Tab-separated table of C-alpha atoms in Angstrom:
chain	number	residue	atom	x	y	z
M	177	UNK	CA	0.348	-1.174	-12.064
M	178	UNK	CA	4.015	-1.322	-11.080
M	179	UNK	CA	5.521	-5.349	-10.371
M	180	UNK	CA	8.448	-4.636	-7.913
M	181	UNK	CA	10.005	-6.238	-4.754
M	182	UNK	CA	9.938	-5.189	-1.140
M	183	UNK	CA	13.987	-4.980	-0.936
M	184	UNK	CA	14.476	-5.953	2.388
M	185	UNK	CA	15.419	-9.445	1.052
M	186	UNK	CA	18.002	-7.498	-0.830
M	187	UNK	CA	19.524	-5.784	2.221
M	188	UNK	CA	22.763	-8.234	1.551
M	189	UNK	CA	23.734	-5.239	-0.881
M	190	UNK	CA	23.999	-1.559	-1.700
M	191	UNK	CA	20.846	-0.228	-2.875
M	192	UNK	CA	22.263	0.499	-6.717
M	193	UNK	CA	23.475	-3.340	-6.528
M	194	UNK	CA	19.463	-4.142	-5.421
M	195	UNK	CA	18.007	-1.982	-8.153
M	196	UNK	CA	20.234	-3.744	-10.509
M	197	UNK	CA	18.964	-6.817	-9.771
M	198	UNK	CA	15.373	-5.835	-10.366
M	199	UNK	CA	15.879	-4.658	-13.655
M	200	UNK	CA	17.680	-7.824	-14.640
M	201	UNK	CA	14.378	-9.530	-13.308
M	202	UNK	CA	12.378	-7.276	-15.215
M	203	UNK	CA	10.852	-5.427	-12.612
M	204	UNK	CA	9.822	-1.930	-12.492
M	205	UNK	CA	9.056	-0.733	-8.805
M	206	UNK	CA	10.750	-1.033	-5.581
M	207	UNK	CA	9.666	-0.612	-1.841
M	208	UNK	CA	11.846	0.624	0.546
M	209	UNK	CA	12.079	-0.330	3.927
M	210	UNK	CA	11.869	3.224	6.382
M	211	UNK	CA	12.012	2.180	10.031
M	212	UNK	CA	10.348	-0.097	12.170
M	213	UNK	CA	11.332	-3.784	12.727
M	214	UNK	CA	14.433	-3.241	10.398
M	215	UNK	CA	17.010	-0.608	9.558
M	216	UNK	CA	16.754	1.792	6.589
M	217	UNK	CA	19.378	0.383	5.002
M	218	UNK	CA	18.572	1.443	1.526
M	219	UNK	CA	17.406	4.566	2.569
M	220	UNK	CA	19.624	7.733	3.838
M	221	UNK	CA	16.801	9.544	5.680
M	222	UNK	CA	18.731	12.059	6.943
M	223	UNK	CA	20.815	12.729	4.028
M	224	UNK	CA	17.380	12.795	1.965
M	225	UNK	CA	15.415	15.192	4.413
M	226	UNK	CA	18.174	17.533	4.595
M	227	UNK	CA	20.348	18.076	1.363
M	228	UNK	CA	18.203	18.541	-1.680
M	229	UNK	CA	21.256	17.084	-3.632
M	230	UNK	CA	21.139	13.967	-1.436
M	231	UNK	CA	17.375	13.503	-1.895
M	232	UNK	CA	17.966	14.272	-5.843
M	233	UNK	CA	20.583	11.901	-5.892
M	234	UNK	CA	18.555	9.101	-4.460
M	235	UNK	CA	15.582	9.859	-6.419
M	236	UNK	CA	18.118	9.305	-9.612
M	237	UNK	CA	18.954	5.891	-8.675
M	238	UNK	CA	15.477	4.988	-9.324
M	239	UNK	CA	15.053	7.240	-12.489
M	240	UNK	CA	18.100	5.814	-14.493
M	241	UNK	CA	16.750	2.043	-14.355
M	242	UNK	CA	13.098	3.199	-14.868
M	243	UNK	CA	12.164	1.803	-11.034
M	244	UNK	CA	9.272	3.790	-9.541
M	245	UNK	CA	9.806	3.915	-5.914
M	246	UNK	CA	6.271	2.830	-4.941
M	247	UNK	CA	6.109	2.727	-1.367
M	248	UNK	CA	7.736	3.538	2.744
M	249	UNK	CA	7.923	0.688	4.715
M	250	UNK	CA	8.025	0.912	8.250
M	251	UNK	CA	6.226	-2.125	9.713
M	252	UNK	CA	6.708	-2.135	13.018
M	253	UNK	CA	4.697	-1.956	16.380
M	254	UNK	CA	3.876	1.390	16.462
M	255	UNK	CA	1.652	1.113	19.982
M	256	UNK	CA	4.373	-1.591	21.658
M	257	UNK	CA	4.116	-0.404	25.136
M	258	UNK	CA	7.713	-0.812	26.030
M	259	UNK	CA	9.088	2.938	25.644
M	260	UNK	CA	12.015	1.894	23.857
M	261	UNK	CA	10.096	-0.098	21.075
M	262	UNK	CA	7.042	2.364	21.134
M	263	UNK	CA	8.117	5.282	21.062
M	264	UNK	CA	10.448	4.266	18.318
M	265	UNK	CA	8.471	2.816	16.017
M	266	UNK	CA	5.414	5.071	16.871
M	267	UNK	CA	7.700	7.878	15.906
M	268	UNK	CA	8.733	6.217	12.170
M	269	UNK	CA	5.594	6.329	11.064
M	270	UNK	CA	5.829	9.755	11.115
M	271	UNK	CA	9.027	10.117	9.620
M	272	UNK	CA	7.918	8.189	7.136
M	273	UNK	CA	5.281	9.879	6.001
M	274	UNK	CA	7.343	13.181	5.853
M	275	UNK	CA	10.080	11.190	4.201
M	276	UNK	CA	7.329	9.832	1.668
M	277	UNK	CA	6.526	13.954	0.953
M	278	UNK	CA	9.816	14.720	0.461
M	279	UNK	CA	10.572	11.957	-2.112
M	280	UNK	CA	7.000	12.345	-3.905
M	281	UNK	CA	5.915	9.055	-2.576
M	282	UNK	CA	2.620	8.415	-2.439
M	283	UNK	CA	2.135	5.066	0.354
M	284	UNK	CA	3.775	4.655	3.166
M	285	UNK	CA	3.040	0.716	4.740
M	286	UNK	CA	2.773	-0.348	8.202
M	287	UNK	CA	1.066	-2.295	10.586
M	288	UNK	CA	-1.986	-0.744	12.994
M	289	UNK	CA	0.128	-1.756	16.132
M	290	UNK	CA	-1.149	-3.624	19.671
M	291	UNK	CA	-0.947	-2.103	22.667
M	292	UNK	CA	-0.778	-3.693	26.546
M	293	UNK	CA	-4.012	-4.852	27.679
M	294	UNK	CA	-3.739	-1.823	30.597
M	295	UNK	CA	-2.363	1.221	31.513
M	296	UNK	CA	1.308	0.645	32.673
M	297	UNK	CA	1.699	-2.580	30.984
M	298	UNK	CA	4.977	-3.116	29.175
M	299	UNK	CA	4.269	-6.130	26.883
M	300	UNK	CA	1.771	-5.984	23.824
M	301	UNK	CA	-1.567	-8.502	24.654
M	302	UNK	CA	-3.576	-9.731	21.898
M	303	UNK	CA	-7.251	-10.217	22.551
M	304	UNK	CA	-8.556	-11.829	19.346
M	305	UNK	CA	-11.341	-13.969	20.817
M	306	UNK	CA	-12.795	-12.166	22.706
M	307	UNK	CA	-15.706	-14.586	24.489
M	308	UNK	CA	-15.153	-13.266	28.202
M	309	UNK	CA	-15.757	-9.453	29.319
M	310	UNK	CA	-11.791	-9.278	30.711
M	311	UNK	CA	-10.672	-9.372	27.137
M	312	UNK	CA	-13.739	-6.451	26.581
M	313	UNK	CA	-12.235	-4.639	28.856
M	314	UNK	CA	-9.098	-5.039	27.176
M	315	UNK	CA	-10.287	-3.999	23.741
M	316	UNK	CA	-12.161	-0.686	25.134
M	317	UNK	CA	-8.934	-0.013	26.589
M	318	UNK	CA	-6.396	-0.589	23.854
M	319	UNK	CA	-8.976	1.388	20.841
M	320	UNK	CA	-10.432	3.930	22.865
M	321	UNK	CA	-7.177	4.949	24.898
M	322	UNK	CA	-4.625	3.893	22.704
M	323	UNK	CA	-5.551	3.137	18.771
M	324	UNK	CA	-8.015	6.020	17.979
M	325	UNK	CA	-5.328	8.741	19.227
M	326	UNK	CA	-3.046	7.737	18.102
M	327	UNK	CA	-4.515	6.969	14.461
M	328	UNK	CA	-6.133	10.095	14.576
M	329	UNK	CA	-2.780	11.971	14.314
M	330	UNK	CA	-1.514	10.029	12.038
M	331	UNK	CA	-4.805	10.835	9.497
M	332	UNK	CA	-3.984	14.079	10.293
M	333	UNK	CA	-0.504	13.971	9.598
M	334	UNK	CA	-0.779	12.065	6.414
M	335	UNK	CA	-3.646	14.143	4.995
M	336	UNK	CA	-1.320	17.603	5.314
M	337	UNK	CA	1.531	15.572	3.635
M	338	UNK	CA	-0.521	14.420	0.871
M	339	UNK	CA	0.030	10.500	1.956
M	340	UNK	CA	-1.650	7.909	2.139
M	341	UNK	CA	-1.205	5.403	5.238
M	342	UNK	CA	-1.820	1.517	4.379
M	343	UNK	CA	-1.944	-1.101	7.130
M	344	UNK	CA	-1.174	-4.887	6.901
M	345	UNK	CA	-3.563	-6.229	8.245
M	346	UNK	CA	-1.496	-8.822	10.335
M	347	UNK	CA	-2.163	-10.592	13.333
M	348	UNK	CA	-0.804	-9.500	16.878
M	349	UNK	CA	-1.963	-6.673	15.748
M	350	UNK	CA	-5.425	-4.788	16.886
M	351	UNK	CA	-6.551	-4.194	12.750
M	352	UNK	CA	-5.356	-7.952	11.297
M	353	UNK	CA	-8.656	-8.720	8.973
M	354	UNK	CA	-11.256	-6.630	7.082
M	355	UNK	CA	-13.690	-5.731	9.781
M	356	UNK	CA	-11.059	-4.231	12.356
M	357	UNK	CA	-9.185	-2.488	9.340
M	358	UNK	CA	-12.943	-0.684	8.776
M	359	UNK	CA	-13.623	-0.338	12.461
M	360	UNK	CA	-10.274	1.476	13.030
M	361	UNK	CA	-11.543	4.183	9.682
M	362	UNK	CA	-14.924	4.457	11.006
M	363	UNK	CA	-13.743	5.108	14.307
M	364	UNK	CA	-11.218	7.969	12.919
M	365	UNK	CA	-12.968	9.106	10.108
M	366	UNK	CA	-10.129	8.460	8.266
M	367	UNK	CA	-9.576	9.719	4.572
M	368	UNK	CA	-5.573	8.736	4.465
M	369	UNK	CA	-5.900	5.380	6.244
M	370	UNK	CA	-6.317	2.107	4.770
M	371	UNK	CA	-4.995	-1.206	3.387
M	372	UNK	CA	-2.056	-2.530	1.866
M	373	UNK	CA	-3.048	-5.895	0.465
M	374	UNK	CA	-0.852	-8.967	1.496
M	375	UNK	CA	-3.039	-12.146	1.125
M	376	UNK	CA	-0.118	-14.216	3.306
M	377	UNK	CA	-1.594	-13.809	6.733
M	378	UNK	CA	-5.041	-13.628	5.415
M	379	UNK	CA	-4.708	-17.267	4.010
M	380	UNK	CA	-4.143	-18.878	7.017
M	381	UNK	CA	-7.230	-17.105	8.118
M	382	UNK	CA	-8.985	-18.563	5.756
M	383	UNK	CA	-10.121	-15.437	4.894
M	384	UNK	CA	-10.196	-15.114	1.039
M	385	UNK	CA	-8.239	-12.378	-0.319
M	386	UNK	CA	-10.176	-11.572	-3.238
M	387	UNK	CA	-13.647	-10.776	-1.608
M	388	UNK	CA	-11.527	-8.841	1.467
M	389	UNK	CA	-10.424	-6.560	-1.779
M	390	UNK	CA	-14.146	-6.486	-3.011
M	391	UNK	CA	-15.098	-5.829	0.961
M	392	UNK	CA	-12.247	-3.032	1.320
M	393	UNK	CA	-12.924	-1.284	-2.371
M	394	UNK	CA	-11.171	2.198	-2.484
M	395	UNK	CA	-9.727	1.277	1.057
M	396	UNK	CA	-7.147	-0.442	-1.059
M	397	UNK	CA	-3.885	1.760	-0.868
M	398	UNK	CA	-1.303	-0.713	-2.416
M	399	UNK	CA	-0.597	-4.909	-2.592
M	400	UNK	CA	1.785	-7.173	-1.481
M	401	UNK	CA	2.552	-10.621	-3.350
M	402	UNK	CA	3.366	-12.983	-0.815
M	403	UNK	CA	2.645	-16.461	-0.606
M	404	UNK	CA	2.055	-19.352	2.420
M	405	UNK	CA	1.550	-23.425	2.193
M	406	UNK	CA	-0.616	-24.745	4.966
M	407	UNK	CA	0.804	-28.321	5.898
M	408	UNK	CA	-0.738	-31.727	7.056
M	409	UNK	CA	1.183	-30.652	10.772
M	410	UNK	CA	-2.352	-27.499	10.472
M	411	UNK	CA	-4.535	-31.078	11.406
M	412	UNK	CA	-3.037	-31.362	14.772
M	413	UNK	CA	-1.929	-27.726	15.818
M	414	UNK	CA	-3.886	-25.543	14.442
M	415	UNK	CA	-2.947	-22.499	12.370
M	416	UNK	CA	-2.279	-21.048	15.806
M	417	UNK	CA	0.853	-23.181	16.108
M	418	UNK	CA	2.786	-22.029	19.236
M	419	UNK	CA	5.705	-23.846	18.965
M	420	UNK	CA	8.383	-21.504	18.535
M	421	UNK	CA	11.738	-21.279	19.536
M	422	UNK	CA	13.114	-18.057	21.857
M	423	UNK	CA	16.886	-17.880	19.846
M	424	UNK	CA	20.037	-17.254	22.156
M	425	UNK	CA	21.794	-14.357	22.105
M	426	UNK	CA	24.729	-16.437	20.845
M	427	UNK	CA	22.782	-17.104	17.685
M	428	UNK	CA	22.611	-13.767	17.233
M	429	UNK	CA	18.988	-13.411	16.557
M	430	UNK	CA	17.017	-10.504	14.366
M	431	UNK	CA	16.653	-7.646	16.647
M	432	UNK	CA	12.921	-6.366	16.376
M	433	UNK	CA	13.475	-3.252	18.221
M	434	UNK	CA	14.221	-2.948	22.148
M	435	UNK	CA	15.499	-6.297	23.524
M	436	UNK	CA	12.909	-8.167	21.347
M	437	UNK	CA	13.921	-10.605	18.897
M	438	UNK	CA	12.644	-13.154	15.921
M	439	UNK	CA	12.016	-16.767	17.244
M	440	UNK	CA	12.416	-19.675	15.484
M	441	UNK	CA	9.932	-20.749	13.294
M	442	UNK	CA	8.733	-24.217	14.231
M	443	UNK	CA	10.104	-27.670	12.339
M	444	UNK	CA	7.104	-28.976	11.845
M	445	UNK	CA	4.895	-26.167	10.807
M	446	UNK	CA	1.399	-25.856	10.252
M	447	UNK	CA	1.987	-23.440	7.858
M	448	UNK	CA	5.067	-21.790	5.747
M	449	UNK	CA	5.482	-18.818	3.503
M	450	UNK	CA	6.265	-20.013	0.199
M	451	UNK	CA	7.362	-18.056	-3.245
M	452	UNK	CA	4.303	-16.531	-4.983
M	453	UNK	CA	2.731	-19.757	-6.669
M	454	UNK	CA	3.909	-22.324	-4.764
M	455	UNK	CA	0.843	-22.067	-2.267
M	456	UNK	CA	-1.437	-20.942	-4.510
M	457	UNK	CA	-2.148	-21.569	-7.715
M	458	UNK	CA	-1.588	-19.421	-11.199
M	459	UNK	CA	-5.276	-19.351	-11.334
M	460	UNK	CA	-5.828	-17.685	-8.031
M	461	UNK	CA	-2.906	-15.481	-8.883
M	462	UNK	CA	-4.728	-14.560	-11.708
M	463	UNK	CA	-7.642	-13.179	-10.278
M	464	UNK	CA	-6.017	-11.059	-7.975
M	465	UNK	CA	-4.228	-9.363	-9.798
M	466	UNK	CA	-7.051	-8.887	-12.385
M	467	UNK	CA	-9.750	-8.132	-9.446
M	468	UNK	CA	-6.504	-5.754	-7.918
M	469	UNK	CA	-6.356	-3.911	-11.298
M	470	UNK	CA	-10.605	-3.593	-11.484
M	471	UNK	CA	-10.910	-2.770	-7.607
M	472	UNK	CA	-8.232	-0.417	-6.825
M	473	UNK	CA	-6.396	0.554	-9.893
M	474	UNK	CA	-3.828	3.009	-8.858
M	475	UNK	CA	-2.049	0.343	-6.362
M	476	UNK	CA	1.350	-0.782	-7.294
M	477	UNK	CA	2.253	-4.908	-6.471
M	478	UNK	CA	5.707	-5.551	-4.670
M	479	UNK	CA	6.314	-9.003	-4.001
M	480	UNK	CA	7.720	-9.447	-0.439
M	481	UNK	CA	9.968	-12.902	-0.266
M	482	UNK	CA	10.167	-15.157	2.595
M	483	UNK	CA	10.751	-18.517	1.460
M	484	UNK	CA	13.528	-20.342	3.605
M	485	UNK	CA	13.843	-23.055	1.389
M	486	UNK	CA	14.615	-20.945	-1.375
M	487	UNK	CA	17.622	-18.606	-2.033
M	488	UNK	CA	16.819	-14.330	-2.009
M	489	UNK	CA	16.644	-13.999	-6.451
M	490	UNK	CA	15.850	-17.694	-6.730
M	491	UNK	CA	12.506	-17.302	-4.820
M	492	UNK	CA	12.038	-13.846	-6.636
M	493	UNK	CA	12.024	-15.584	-9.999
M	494	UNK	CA	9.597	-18.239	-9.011
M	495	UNK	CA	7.496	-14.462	-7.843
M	496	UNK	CA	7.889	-13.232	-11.320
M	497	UNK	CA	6.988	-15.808	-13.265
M	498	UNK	CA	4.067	-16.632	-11.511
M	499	UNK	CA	2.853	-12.377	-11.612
M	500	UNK	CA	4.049	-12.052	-15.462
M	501	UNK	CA	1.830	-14.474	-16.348
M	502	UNK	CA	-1.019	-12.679	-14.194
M	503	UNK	CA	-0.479	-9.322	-15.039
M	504	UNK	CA	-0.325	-10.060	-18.556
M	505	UNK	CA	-4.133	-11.222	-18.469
M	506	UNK	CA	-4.951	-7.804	-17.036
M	507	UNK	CA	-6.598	-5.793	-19.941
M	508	UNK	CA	-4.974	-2.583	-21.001
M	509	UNK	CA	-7.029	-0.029	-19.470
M	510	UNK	CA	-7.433	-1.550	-16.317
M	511	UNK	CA	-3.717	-1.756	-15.750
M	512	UNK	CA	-3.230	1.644	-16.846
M	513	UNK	CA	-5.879	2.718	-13.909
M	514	UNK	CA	-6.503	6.148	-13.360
M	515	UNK	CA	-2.943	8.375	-11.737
């Protein structure tokens, strides 16, 4: 099992600069972001898919500081029904994935997507309770004319690229827990779909990360350390707090594809992401790495940093201390897995 870093908290430098970093942390896998939300910025696609010099120059970035690249990233919303979002990030998934061939990578990452709630709709509608028969209606529209076809080519696509497809299971997002990650493989027979396992968003559903690995078994594609802190502000709002803030334009906001942007987080959360350990414990940290390592033992770990309160290497440290001590409780032979 590789211990890297999801380097789009890096994306403040060149990509040798980022790999330099990690080896100073004592890290020995990176993910790359591919598409999606954000930019490839430490990825030349084109360069890579059509000089083999380029792509052999890349891969020798990686090589010379003894980095596997582990994963594609290209979380996005794949099914957005704005054309200008969907089609975009609908497409890098698919670029991805021949990207991922090209390079020898094995995962690519992303998230399931979440369609309108009807034909001709332009914004995405999340129907995740569903007690009345409109938000049926909605469902049987958004898997049966939307997910399963578009999943299915996806399968396809991955399978004749050797790649294997694994979804965050993420919320405003049809597949965002165990059961809908299954339903969307049963429903496309899938044999290169599955999971990535991030326990953030699964926290605050109190849905325990550790049996939804047991739950998943060989479903498990490849992990994601990443932390959250529910606060005392969960007692009144809920862990569906709502109160976020649309940014102006002159605050020059994230872009997340289109004319969509990041909102503000609120001030008074009912929940934050923290650095790996600062949420949780060593001793849940422990066992899931160790039930990572006996569950799915060819997945690689990159931690993925979004602590505001800490700085981009300073939270990664906190990451790596916290993992070091886990992985080094992992016995031999199940951290060696099976490539």
């Amino acid at each position: 099992m590789k211990l890297g870093v999801y380097t789009a908290i890096l994306h403040d430098r060149e990509l040798p600069e980022a790999l330099d970093a990690l080896v100073e942390l004592g890290l020995n896998g990176a993910e790359i972001n591919s598409g999606g939300f954000l930019p490839s910025r430490h990825l030349p696609i084109d360069a890579v898919m059509s000089s083999d010099s380029a792509r052999d120059n890349y891969l020798g970035l990686f090589a010379e500081r003894n980095i596997k690249l582990t994963a594609l990233n290209c979380n996005g919303n794949p099914l957005h029904p704005d054309p200008e979002v969907g089609l975009v990030q609908g497409q890098d998934v698919f670029t991805s994935i021949s990207v991922a061939h090209r390079l020898g990578v094995k995962r690519v990452i992303t998230m399931s997507g979440l369609p309108a709630a009807h034909d001709g709709g332009l914004r995405p509608a999340w129907a995740v309770n569903p007690w009345n028969s409109v938000d049926m209606d909605t469902l049987d529209y958004q898997w049966h004319d939307v997910v399963i076809p578009y999943w299915r080519r996806v399968n396809e696509f991955a399978a004749a690229h050797d790649v294997k497809v694994a979804i965050e299971m993420h919320p405003q997002n049809v597949v965002f827990n165990p059961s809908t990650l299954m339903r969307l493989v049963d429903a496309i027979d899938a044999t290169h779909v599955g999971a990535e396992m991030d326990p953030s968003h699964l926290f605050w559903q109190q849905i325990d990360p550790i049996k939804a690995m047991e739950y998943l078994g060989e479903l498990v594609y490849c992990a994601a350390a990443k932390d959250i802190r529910i606060n005392e502000a969960v007692s009144i709002h809920g862990v569906l707090d709502d109160r976020f803030r649309r940014v102006p334009a002159a605050e020059h906001p994230l872009s997340l594809g289109g004319k969509y942007t990041l909102c503000e987080w609120p001030k008074d959360s009912a929940w934050d992401f923290v650095a790996v350990g600062l949420g949780h414990d060593q001793d849940f940290w422990n066992r899931f790495v160790a039930t990572l390592a006996r569950v799915a033992p060819e997945t690689d770990l990159a931690i993925e940093h979004e602590d505001a309160s800490l700085g981009r290497l300073e939270g990664l440290r906190v990451a790596v201390g916290t993992l070091s001590v886990a992985l080094a409780g992992v016995p031999v032979a199940e951290e060696r897995g099976t490539r």
